[in-house]
CSV table of C-alpha atoms in Angstrom, one decimal:
chain,number,residue,atom,x,y,z
C,1,ASP,CA,10.0,13.2,2.9
C,2,ALA,CA,11.2,10.5,0.8
C,3,LYS,CA,9.8,10.2,-3.2
C,4,THR,CA,9.6,8.1,-5.6
C,5,THR,CA,8.6,9.1,-9.6
C,6,GLN,CA,7.1,6.3,-11.8
C,7,PRO,CA,5.9,6.9,-15.5
C,8,ASN,CA,2.2,7.4,-15.6
C,9,SER,CA,1.5,4.3,-18.2
C,10,MET,CA,3.4,1.7,-20.0
C,11,GLU,CA,2.6,-0.9,-22.9
C,12,SER,CA,3.7,-4.5,-23.3
C,13,ASN,CA,3.1,-7.3,-25.7
C,14,GLU,CA,1.4,-10.6,-23.8
C,15,GLU,CA,4.6,-13.1,-23.3
C,16,GLU,CA,7.3,-10.2,-23.6
C,17,PRO,CA,9.5,-8.6,-20.7
C,18,VAL,CA,8.6,-5.7,-18.9
C,19,HIS,CA,10.8,-3.2,-17.3
C,20,LEU,CA,9.0,-0.7,-15.0
C,21,PRO,CA,11.4,1.8,-14.0
C,22,CYS,CA,11.2,4.1,-10.6
C,23,ASN,CA,13.0,6.8,-9.6
C,24,HIS,CA,13.8,7.5,-5.8
C,25,SER,CA,16.9,9.8,-5.6
C,26,THR,CA,16.1,10.9,-2.1
C,27,ILE,CA,16.6,7.4,-1.0
C,28,SER,CA,18.1,7.1,2.4
C,29,GLY,CA,20.9,4.1,3.6
C,30,THR,CA,18.3,1.8,5.5
C,31,ASP,CA,15.3,2.6,3.3
C,32,TYR,CA,13.6,-0.5,1.6
C,33,ILE,CA,12.1,-0.6,-1.8
C,34,HIS,CA,8.7,-2.3,-2.0
C,35,TRP,CA,6.9,-2.8,-5.3
C,36,TYR,CA,3.2,-3.6,-5.2
C,37,ARG,CA,0.7,-4.0,-7.8
C,38,GLN,CA,-3.3,-3.0,-7.8
C,39,LEU,CA,-5.7,-5.0,-10.2
C,40,PRO,CA,-8.8,-3.5,-11.1
C,41,SER,CA,-11.5,-2.8,-7.8
C,42,GLN,CA,-8.8,-4.9,-6.0
C,43,GLY,CA,-6.4,-4.0,-2.9
C,44,PRO,CA,-2.7,-3.7,-3.5
C,45,GLU,CA,-0.9,-6.9,-3.9
C,46,TYR,CA,2.8,-7.0,-3.1
C,47,VAL,CA,4.9,-8.3,-5.7
C,48,ILE,CA,8.7,-7.9,-4.7
C,49,HIS,CA,11.0,-5.8,-2.3
C,50,GLY,CA,14.7,-5.5,-1.7
C,51,LEU,CA,17.6,-3.1,0.0
C,52,THR,CA,20.5,-3.4,-1.7
C,53,SER,CA,21.0,-6.4,-4.0
C,54,ASN,CA,18.7,-7.7,-6.9
C,55,VAL,CA,15.9,-9.9,-6.4
C,56,ASN,CA,14.4,-12.3,-7.6
C,57,ASN,CA,10.9,-14.4,-6.8
C,58,ARG,CA,8.3,-16.1,-8.5
C,59,MET,CA,6.3,-13.1,-9.7
C,60,ALA,CA,9.3,-10.6,-10.9
C,61,SER,CA,12.7,-9.5,-10.5
C,62,LEU,CA,13.8,-6.3,-8.9
C,63,ALA,CA,17.4,-4.6,-10.2
C,64,ILE,CA,18.4,-2.0,-7.9
C,65,ALA,CA,21.0,0.7,-9.2
C,66,GLU,CA,24.3,0.6,-7.1
C,67,ASP,CA,23.5,4.2,-5.8
C,68,ARG,CA,20.2,2.8,-4.9
C,69,LYS,CA,18.4,6.0,-6.6
C,70,SER,CA,16.4,3.8,-9.1
C,71,SER,CA,15.1,0.5,-9.2
C,72,THR,CA,13.6,-1.3,-11.9
C,73,LEU,CA,11.1,-3.8,-11.8
C,74,ILE,CA,11.1,-7.0,-14.5
C,75,LEU,CA,8.1,-9.0,-15.3
C,76,HIS,CA,10.1,-11.7,-17.3
C,77,ARG,CA,6.8,-12.6,-19.7
C,78,ALA,CA,4.1,-10.4,-19.5
C,79,THR,CA,0.6,-12.0,-19.1
C,80,LEU,CA,-3.2,-10.4,-19.5
C,81,ARG,CA,-3.1,-11.2,-15.6
C,82,ASP,CA,-0.3,-8.6,-15.1
C,83,ALA,CA,-2.2,-5.7,-16.3
C,84,ALA,CA,-2.4,-3.6,-13.4
C,85,VAL,CA,-1.2,-0.5,-11.6
C,86,TYR,CA,2.3,-0.9,-10.3
C,87,TYR,CA,3.4,0.8,-7.4
C,88,CYS,CA,7.4,1.9,-6.0
C,89,ILE,CA,7.2,2.4,-2.6
C,90,LEU,CA,10.1,3.3,-0.2
C,91,ARG,CA,9.8,2.1,3.4
C,92,ARG,CA,11.4,4.1,6.1
C,93,MET,CA,12.1,2.9,9.8
C,94,GLY,CA,12.4,6.0,11.9
C,95,ASN,CA,11.8,7.2,15.7
C,96,THR,CA,8.3,7.0,15.4
C,97,GLY,CA,7.8,3.8,13.2
C,98,ASN,CA,7.8,2.9,9.6
C,99,GLN,CA,6.9,5.6,7.1
C,100,PHE,CA,5.5,4.4,3.6
C,101,TYR,CA,6.2,7.0,0.5
C,102,PHE,CA,4.1,5.6,-2.4
C,103,GLY,CA,4.5,6.6,-5.8
C,104,THR,CA,2.2,7.4,-8.5
C,105,GLY,CA,2.2,4.6,-9.9
C,106,THR,CA,2.7,2.8,-13.6
C,107,SER,CA,-0.6,1.7,-15.2
C,108,LEU,CA,0.4,-1.3,-17.0
C,109,THR,CA,-1.2,-2.6,-20.3
C,110,VAL,CA,-0.8,-6.0,-21.7
C,111,ILE,CA,-1.4,-6.2,-25.7
C,112,PRO,CA,-2.7,-9.6,-26.7
V,1,ASP,CA,-8.6,-13.6,-1.4
V,2,SER,CA,-6.0,-12.0,0.8
V,3,GLY,CA,-7.5,-13.1,4.3
V,4,VAL,CA,-8.4,-9.7,5.4
V,5,THR,CA,-11.9,-8.1,5.3
V,6,GLN,CA,-13.1,-5.1,5.6
V,7,THR,CA,-16.5,-3.6,6.4
V,8,PRO,CA,-18.7,-1.9,5.0
V,9,LYS,CA,-17.6,-2.2,1.3
V,10,HIS,CA,-19.3,0.8,0.8
V,11,LEU,CA,-20.6,3.9,2.8
V,12,ILE,CA,-22.3,7.1,1.7
V,13,THR,CA,-22.6,9.9,4.5
V,14,ALA,CA,-22.8,13.7,4.7
V,15,THR,CA,-20.3,16.2,5.4
V,16,GLY,CA,-20.0,16.7,9.3
V,17,GLN,CA,-20.8,13.0,10.3
V,18,ARG,CA,-18.5,10.2,11.9
V,19,VAL,CA,-17.9,7.1,10.2
V,20,THR,CA,-16.1,3.8,11.6
V,21,LEU,CA,-14.5,1.2,9.3
V,22,ARG,CA,-13.5,-2.0,10.7
V,23,CYS,CA,-10.7,-4.2,9.4
V,24,SER,CA,-10.5,-7.6,10.8
V,25,PRO,CA,-6.7,-8.9,10.0
V,26,ARG,CA,-5.6,-12.2,8.7
V,27,SER,CA,-5.2,-15.4,11.3
V,28,GLY,CA,-2.1,-14.6,13.1
V,29,ASP,CA,-1.1,-11.1,12.0
V,30,LEU,CA,-0.6,-8.7,14.8
V,31,SER,CA,0.2,-5.5,12.4
V,32,VAL,CA,-2.6,-3.3,11.1
V,33,TYR,CA,-2.0,-0.5,8.6
V,34,TRP,CA,-4.7,2.1,7.1
V,35,TYR,CA,-4.2,3.9,4.1
V,36,GLN,CA,-6.5,6.1,2.3
V,37,GLN,CA,-6.4,6.1,-1.6
V,38,SER,CA,-8.0,9.0,-3.5
V,39,LEU,CA,-8.0,10.4,-6.9
V,40,ASP,CA,-5.8,13.5,-6.1
V,41,GLN,CA,-3.5,12.0,-3.4
V,42,GLY,CA,-2.9,8.8,-4.5
V,43,LEU,CA,-2.5,6.1,-2.0
V,44,GLN,CA,-1.2,7.6,1.5
V,45,PHE,CA,0.1,5.8,4.4
V,46,LEU,CA,-2.1,6.7,7.6
V,47,ILE,CA,-1.5,5.0,10.3
V,48,GLN,CA,-0.1,1.3,11.9
V,49,TYR,CA,-0.8,-0.6,14.6
V,50,TYR,CA,1.0,-3.6,16.2
V,51,ASN,CA,-0.6,-5.7,18.7
V,52,GLY,CA,-2.9,-3.3,20.3
V,53,GLU,CA,-0.7,-0.6,20.3
V,54,GLU,CA,-0.1,2.4,17.8
V,55,ARG,CA,3.2,1.9,16.2
V,56,ALA,CA,3.5,4.6,13.2
V,57,LYS,CA,1.8,7.9,12.5
V,58,GLY,CA,1.5,8.6,8.4
V,59,ASN,CA,-0.7,11.3,7.0
V,60,ILE,CA,-3.2,11.0,9.1
V,61,LEU,CA,-5.9,14.0,10.1
V,62,GLU,CA,-6.4,15.2,13.4
V,63,ARG,CA,-10.2,13.9,12.6
V,64,PHE,CA,-9.5,10.6,12.1
V,65,SER,CA,-8.1,8.2,15.1
V,66,ALA,CA,-7.7,4.2,15.2
V,67,GLN,CA,-7.3,1.5,17.6
V,68,GLN,CA,-6.5,-2.2,17.5
V,69,PHE,CA,-8.6,-4.1,19.8
V,70,PRO,CA,-7.3,-7.4,22.0
V,71,ASP,CA,-9.1,-9.6,19.3
V,72,LEU,CA,-6.7,-7.7,16.5
V,73,HIS,CA,-9.3,-6.4,14.6
V,74,SER,CA,-9.4,-2.6,13.9
V,75,GLU,CA,-11.7,0.0,13.6
V,76,LEU,CA,-10.7,3.4,11.7
V,77,ASN,CA,-12.7,6.5,13.0
V,78,LEU,CA,-13.5,9.3,10.8
V,79,SER,CA,-15.2,12.5,12.0
V,80,SER,CA,-16.3,16.1,10.8
V,81,LEU,CA,-16.1,14.5,7.3
V,82,GLU,CA,-15.6,16.5,4.7
V,83,LEU,CA,-16.2,16.3,0.9
V,84,GLY,CA,-12.7,15.7,0.5
V,85,ASP,CA,-12.3,12.7,2.7
V,86,SER,CA,-14.2,10.8,-0.2
V,87,ALA,CA,-11.8,7.9,-1.0
V,88,LEU,CA,-10.9,4.0,-1.0
V,89,TYR,CA,-9.9,2.9,2.9
V,90,PHE,CA,-7.4,0.0,2.7
V,91,CYS,CA,-6.4,-2.1,5.6
V,92,ALA,CA,-3.8,-4.3,5.4
V,93,SER,CA,-2.2,-6.7,7.8
V,94,SER,CA,1.3,-8.5,8.6
V,95,VAL,CA,2.3,-10.9,10.8
V,96,ARG,CA,5.0,-8.6,12.5
V,97,GLN,CA,6.1,-4.9,11.8
V,98,GLY,CA,9.3,-4.8,9.8
V,99,GLN,CA,9.8,-5.6,6.3
V,100,GLU,CA,7.7,-8.6,5.5
V,101,THR,CA,4.5,-8.8,3.1
V,102,GLN,CA,1.5,-6.5,3.7
V,103,TYR,CA,-1.8,-8.3,2.8
V,104,PHE,CA,-4.3,-5.8,1.5
V,105,GLY,CA,-8.4,-6.0,2.2
V,106,PRO,CA,-10.8,-5.3,-0.5
V,107,GLY,CA,-11.3,-1.7,0.8
V,108,THR,CA,-13.9,0.6,2.2
V,109,ARG,CA,-15.0,3.2,-0.6
V,110,LEU,CA,-16.4,6.4,1.3
V,111,LEU,CA,-18.6,8.7,-0.5
V,112,VAL,CA,-19.1,12.1,1.6
V,113,LEU,CA,-22.0,14.2,-0.1
C-alpha cells in the first residue's frame, strides 16, 4: 500500500507563509498527489493536486520533489481561516479503480 | 456548502443492528465516494460508484455495502454493527471518476452503543 507521512501539527503566524511537508516514498509513477483540508466540524475540502510539476491555484501552491518522494503544500499568507487539518493523499489508479491513501494529517494553528 | 447532502446528521444505535446512510451528490456529479473517519484509523476510503456501477473498493468491511441509484443518490448500508464502527462517515461526489476535485458532504456521525 502507498503511504504518506505528515507532521502531526504546525504553527504559523498570521500573514506569513506556511510550508506543510509530506513524505510519500512509496509513490509510484502514476500516483497523483492530492491535498485536502478539513475545518472543524466540516467535511474535507479540496486544496490542490499534481502529478510531477509544481502547481499553483488561488488557494495554494504545491511543490513536488524531482524524485516525487515528497511534496510541500505552500500557503502564501496564512489567515485565521486557514486553521485546519491538512491531508496529503495519494491517488492510485489500478485494475480495481481508484485507491486513496490518506496521511494522518497536519493540524495547522494560525497565531494572530 | 459543497452541494452534497447527507442524512441523517447523527445516528445512535446498538451493537448488532443495521443502519443506512444516505448521500445526495451535487447536481450533475456522476461519481460518489464513501469514506470513514475514526480516531484510531483516520480517514479511509471505502468505496466508489460511478453512474450506478461500483468502480473501486477500498478498506470496506464485508458487513458494509453500498449502492447508487438511477437518480444518482447513494446509500451505505452497515450491518451487524460493532462498537468499532462508531465514526464519521463522509460521502463525496465528483463529475467524473478521474483526477478531478471531490466535494465532500458534512458527514453522518454514527455512534454504536
